[in-house]
Amino acid sequence: MPDSSPSSSRPPQVGRRTLLGAAAAATAAPVVLGSATRAAAAPAPRKKPRALPGGGDLGPNVLVFDPATPGIQARLDEVFRQQESAQFGTGRYALLFKPGTYSGLNAQLGFYTSIAGLGLSPDDTTINGDVTVDAGWFNGNATQNFWRSAENLALVPANGTNRWAVAQAAPFRRMHVRGGLNLAPSGYGWASGGYIADSRIDGQVGPYSQQQWYTRDSAIGSWLNGVWNMVFSGVEGAPAQSFPNPPYTTLATTPISREKPFLYLQGSEYRVFLPEKRTNARGVTWGNGTPRGTSLPLTQFYVARPGVSAATLNQALEQGLHLLLTPGIYHLSEPLRINRANTVVLGLGYATLIPDGGVTAVKVADVDGVRLAGFLVDAGPVNSPTLLEIGPRGASRDHSANPTTVQDVFIRIGGAGPGKATTSMVVNSRHTIIDHTWVWRADHGDGVGWETNRADYGVVVNGDDVLATGLFVEHFNKYDVQWFGQRGRTIFFQNEKAYDAPNQAAIQNGSTKGYAAYRVGDAVTSHEGWGLGSYCYYNVAPTIVQHHGFAAPVRPDVRFHNLLVVSLGGQGQYECVINDTGSPTSGTSTVPSTVVSYP
């Protein structure tokens, strides 16, 4: 087993999640010269780099099992021991299971660990056993169980119910649980998650202590309870709309969705499946035989290993290859430039991109059908103006038939060390789908402080017709989300304002107390959001007052449904929910203030 540098020796980080929890290379162009003499004097043209190969081995941190592999449980346990508490460590792992049946396994998942089946359908790969996330490493508190995932497996839980006690950046995609699903840690301690998509849970889903959750295009037997904000779109078996009591926001369908690309085996050949776009989607994509979509052989991907240069990655992209980022950490001296329509960049095992010298990590041109999925962008110590750009400034092409998708792409500023970025994610291209992201200015870990990991803005949307399904954005120094494009839509938003503001003056926004968590620009005439929540925990200066969680122009086609703000234990307060509407939060009671419909 390759060694990593886990941070298991670090003491648990102290913060709201600890103390309070849920409380409920391009070639040069040749020079054309006019004479043989001048031509002879010209420098020799640079040689074109040798073409990079597609395909290849997935590397040492992708562990591939088949039913005949000896010692599977021991290998799973070994990875878990290393990753269980390595919240800011360097280990990255993908655990892949070939189609077949496996019995007697309990795959416990720690940080930066992904488990997935290699069939076209989850039912091709069955584990008679469990895929478990619990919080023993953190004394039963699940609010820091970030950065892990489960995909494309069928589970028959040993005791009838699988435990998946996760927080942010921990997707549960394309799973079939032949039983129930418990989203809380053993002991039912604090929990703050999460996201399910394209999954079938035959039994009951029990969130118990989970503060919030978003479930999309799935099927469930039943849903047990809700704490603050439970949102469903396109979910068969979802509870009826009833916000705020119980706090269920239920949409019959998801307006537009396109599932995340995934690796699978066709015989002995690895391929990447690209699910097709659905409109007014409901239920899973894989329930009736072969899913709809196309696939690409691995030979059309540059299979990247940690340590490869940004220049090489860009050469691969210019050559027409897609990128498969194997688990590990990649330092980028220049942005990854995605200029070709339908390019796929797929990360395994939380492959992590770190921009050096203040560059942007990824820049996508204004082209159709780019798919970014399954990787983490970690800000570097030199401030980057942006970390991820979808389309250049002024992008205006119509991508409605074939949108760009950003799925399980997570951004972090600080925590693993000092990091800075003025704006984390900018979306300029029209019709982009942001399907599950966690954009996080760290509130704990290394390199954390009001100016140490300065990051003013989380997500900025300039493009028209952008849809966000599962938007988690937290702790930015100013606005967490700013939306300037027309006809934008968000289904589910989870936010916490920055804990570490030193005083009221530090967050003052002109005459307004604090920056809204989610702001719609003044010129926007059409926007809609469902199931949006913002929480404050100003533990450094508990007397801080935040005027509102949400700000938007008052227009008939700028509409919000089921909003809430919460003061966690009275550490700071909200005066209103949206604009000047909604009751103030209630002292130390940690009871949401809600607005069911606005305007």
Coordinates of N, CA and C in Angstrom, one line a residue, residues 28-113:
A28 N 5.6 27.4 -31.4 CA 5.7 28.8 -32.0 C 5.4 28.7 -33.5
A29 N 4.8 29.8 -34.0 CA 4.5 29.8 -35.5 C 5.7 30.1 -36.2
P30 N 6.0 29.5 -37.4 CA 7.2 29.8 -38.1 C 7.1 31.2 -38.7
V31 N 8.3 31.8 -38.7 CA 8.4 33.2 -39.3 C 8.7 33.1 -40.8
V32 N 7.9 33.9 -41.5 CA 8.0 33.9 -43.0 C 9.0 35.0 -43.3
L33 N 10.1 34.6 -44.0 CA 11.2 35.6 -44.3 C 11.3 35.7 -45.8
G34 N 11.9 36.9 -46.3 CA 11.8 37.2 -47.7 C 13.0 36.7 -48.5
S35 N 14.1 36.2 -47.8 CA 15.2 35.8 -48.6 C 15.9 34.6 -47.9
A36 N 16.8 33.9 -48.7 CA 17.5 32.8 -48.1 C 18.4 33.2 -47.0
T37 N 19.0 34.4 -47.2 CA 19.9 35.0 -46.2 C 19.2 35.2 -44.9
R38 N 18.0 35.9 -44.9 CA 17.2 36.1 -43.7 C 16.7 34.9 -43.1
A39 N 16.3 33.9 -44.0 CA 15.9 32.6 -43.4 C 17.0 31.9 -42.7
A40 N 18.2 32.0 -43.2 CA 19.3 31.3 -42.5 C 19.6 31.9 -41.2
A41 N 19.3 33.2 -41.1 CA 19.6 33.9 -39.8 C 18.5 33.7 -38.8
A42 N 17.3 33.2 -39.2 CA 16.2 33.0 -38.3 C 16.5 31.9 -37.3
P43 N 15.9 31.9 -36.1 CA 16.1 30.8 -35.2 C 15.4 29.6 -35.8
A44 N 15.9 28.4 -35.5 CA 15.2 27.2 -35.9 C 13.9 27.0 -35.2
P45 N 12.9 26.6 -35.9 CA 11.5 26.4 -35.3 C 11.6 25.4 -34.2
R46 N 10.8 25.6 -33.2 CA 10.7 24.7 -32.1 C 10.1 23.4 -32.5
K47 N 10.6 22.3 -32.0 CA 10.1 21.0 -32.4 C 8.7 20.8 -31.8
K48 N 7.8 20.2 -32.5 CA 6.5 19.9 -32.0 C 6.7 18.8 -31.0
P49 N 6.1 18.9 -29.8 CA 6.3 17.8 -28.8 C 5.7 16.5 -29.3
R50 N 6.3 15.5 -28.8 CA 5.8 14.1 -29.2 C 4.4 13.9 -28.7
A51 N 3.6 13.3 -29.5 CA 2.2 13.1 -29.1 C 2.1 12.3 -27.8
L52 N 1.2 12.7 -26.9 CA 1.0 11.9 -25.7 C 0.1 10.7 -26.0
P53 N 0.3 9.6 -25.3 CA -0.5 8.4 -25.5 C -1.8 8.6 -24.7
G54 N -2.9 7.9 -25.2 CA -4.1 7.8 -24.4 C -4.1 6.5 -23.7
G55 N -5.0 6.4 -22.6 CA -5.1 5.2 -21.9 C -4.0 4.9 -20.9
G56 N -3.9 3.7 -20.4 CA -2.8 3.4 -19.6 C -3.3 2.9 -18.2
D57 N -2.3 2.6 -17.3 CA -2.6 2.2 -16.0 C -3.2 3.3 -15.1
L58 N -4.0 2.9 -14.2 CA -4.7 3.9 -13.3 C -3.9 4.2 -12.1
G59 N -2.7 3.6 -11.9 CA -1.8 4.1 -10.9 C -2.0 3.3 -9.5
P60 N -1.1 3.6 -8.6 CA -1.1 2.8 -7.4 C -2.2 3.1 -6.4
N61 N -2.9 4.3 -6.5 CA -3.9 4.6 -5.5 C -5.3 4.4 -6.0
V62 N -5.4 3.7 -7.2 CA -6.7 3.1 -7.6 C -6.6 1.6 -7.3
L63 N -7.4 1.1 -6.4 CA -7.4 -0.3 -6.0 C -8.6 -1.0 -6.7
V64 N -8.3 -1.9 -7.5 CA -9.4 -2.6 -8.3 C -9.6 -4.0 -7.8
F65 N -10.8 -4.3 -7.4 CA -11.1 -5.6 -6.9 C -12.0 -6.4 -7.8
D66 N -11.9 -7.7 -7.8 CA -13.0 -8.6 -8.3 C -13.4 -9.6 -7.3
P67 N -14.5 -10.3 -7.5 CA -14.9 -11.2 -6.4 C -13.9 -12.2 -6.0
A68 N -12.9 -12.5 -6.8 CA -11.9 -13.5 -6.5 C -10.7 -12.9 -5.8
T69 N -10.6 -11.6 -5.7 CA -9.4 -11.0 -5.0 C -9.3 -11.4 -3.6
P70 N -8.2 -11.9 -3.2 CA -8.0 -12.3 -1.7 C -7.8 -11.0 -0.9
G71 N -8.3 -11.1 0.4 CA -8.0 -10.1 1.4 C -8.6 -8.7 1.1
I72 N -9.8 -8.7 0.5 CA -10.4 -7.4 0.2 C -10.6 -6.6 1.5
Q73 N -11.2 -7.2 2.5 CA -11.5 -6.5 3.7 C -10.2 -5.9 4.3
A74 N -9.2 -6.7 4.3 CA -7.9 -6.2 4.9 C -7.4 -4.9 4.2
R75 N -7.5 -4.9 2.8 CA -7.1 -3.7 2.1 C -8.0 -2.6 2.4
L76 N -9.3 -2.8 2.4 CA -10.2 -1.7 2.8 C -9.9 -1.1 4.2
D77 N -9.6 -2.0 5.1 CA -9.3 -1.5 6.5 C -8.0 -0.8 6.5
E78 N -7.1 -1.2 5.7 CA -5.8 -0.5 5.7 C -5.9 1.0 5.2
V79 N -6.7 1.1 4.1 CA -6.9 2.5 3.6 C -7.7 3.3 4.6
F80 N -8.7 2.7 5.2 CA -9.5 3.4 6.2 C -8.6 3.9 7.4
R81 N -7.7 3.0 7.9 CA -6.9 3.4 9.0 C -6.1 4.6 8.7
Q82 N -5.6 4.7 7.4 CA -4.8 5.8 7.0 C -5.6 7.1 6.8
Q83 N -6.8 6.9 6.3 CA -7.6 8.1 5.9 C -8.7 8.5 6.9
E84 N -8.9 7.8 7.9 CA -10.1 8.0 8.8 C -10.1 9.4 9.3
S85 N -9.0 9.9 9.8 CA -8.9 11.2 10.4 C -8.0 12.2 9.7
A86 N -7.6 11.8 8.5 CA -6.6 12.6 7.7 C -7.3 13.7 6.9
Q87 N -8.0 14.6 7.7 CA -8.8 15.6 7.1 C -8.1 16.5 6.1
F88 N -6.9 16.8 6.4 CA -6.1 17.7 5.5 C -4.8 17.0 5.1
G89 N -4.8 15.7 5.0 CA -3.7 14.9 4.6 C -3.6 14.9 3.1
T90 N -2.6 14.1 2.6 CA -2.3 14.1 1.2 C -2.7 12.8 0.5
G91 N -3.2 11.8 1.3 CA -3.7 10.5 0.7 C -4.9 10.7 -0.1
R92 N -5.0 10.0 -1.2 CA -6.1 10.0 -2.1 C -6.3 8.6 -2.7
Y93 N -7.6 8.1 -2.6 CA -7.8 6.7 -3.0 C -9.1 6.5 -3.7
A94 N -9.1 5.7 -4.7 CA -10.3 5.2 -5.4 C -10.4 3.7 -5.2
L95 N -11.5 3.2 -4.7 CA -11.7 1.8 -4.5 C -12.7 1.3 -5.5
L96 N -12.3 0.5 -6.5 CA -13.2 0.1 -7.6 C -13.5 -1.3 -7.6
F97 N -14.7 -1.7 -7.8 CA -15.2 -3.1 -7.7 C -15.7 -3.5 -9.1
K98 N -15.1 -4.6 -9.7 CA -15.6 -5.1 -10.9 C -17.0 -5.7 -10.7
P99 N -17.8 -5.8 -11.8 CA -19.1 -6.4 -11.6 C -19.0 -7.8 -11.0
G100 N -20.0 -8.1 -10.2 CA -20.0 -9.4 -9.5 C -20.6 -9.2 -8.2
T101 N -20.6 -10.3 -7.4 CA -21.2 -10.2 -6.0 C -20.1 -10.4 -5.0
Y102 N -20.1 -9.6 -4.0 CA -19.1 -9.6 -2.9 C -19.9 -9.8 -1.6
S103 N -19.4 -10.6 -0.7 CA -20.1 -10.8 0.5 C -19.2 -10.6 1.8
G104 N -19.9 -10.2 2.8 CA -19.2 -10.0 4.1 C -18.3 -8.8 4.2
L105 N -18.5 -7.8 3.4 CA -17.6 -6.6 3.4 C -18.3 -5.5 4.2
N106 N -17.4 -4.7 4.9 CA -17.8 -3.4 5.4 C -16.7 -2.4 5.0
A107 N -17.0 -1.7 4.0 CA -16.1 -0.7 3.4 C -16.3 0.6 4.2
Q108 N -15.5 0.9 5.2 CA -15.5 2.2 5.9 C -14.7 3.2 5.1
L109 N -15.3 4.4 4.9 CA -14.7 5.4 4.1 C -14.2 6.6 4.9
G110 N -12.9 6.9 4.8 CA -12.4 8.1 5.4 C -12.2 9.2 4.4
F111 N -11.4 10.2 4.7 CA -11.3 11.3 3.9 C -10.6 10.9 2.5
Y112 N -11.1 11.7 1.5 CA -10.5 11.5 0.1 C -10.5 10.1 -0.4
T113 N -11.6 9.4 -0.1 CA -11.7 8.0 -0.5 C -13.1 7.9 -1.3

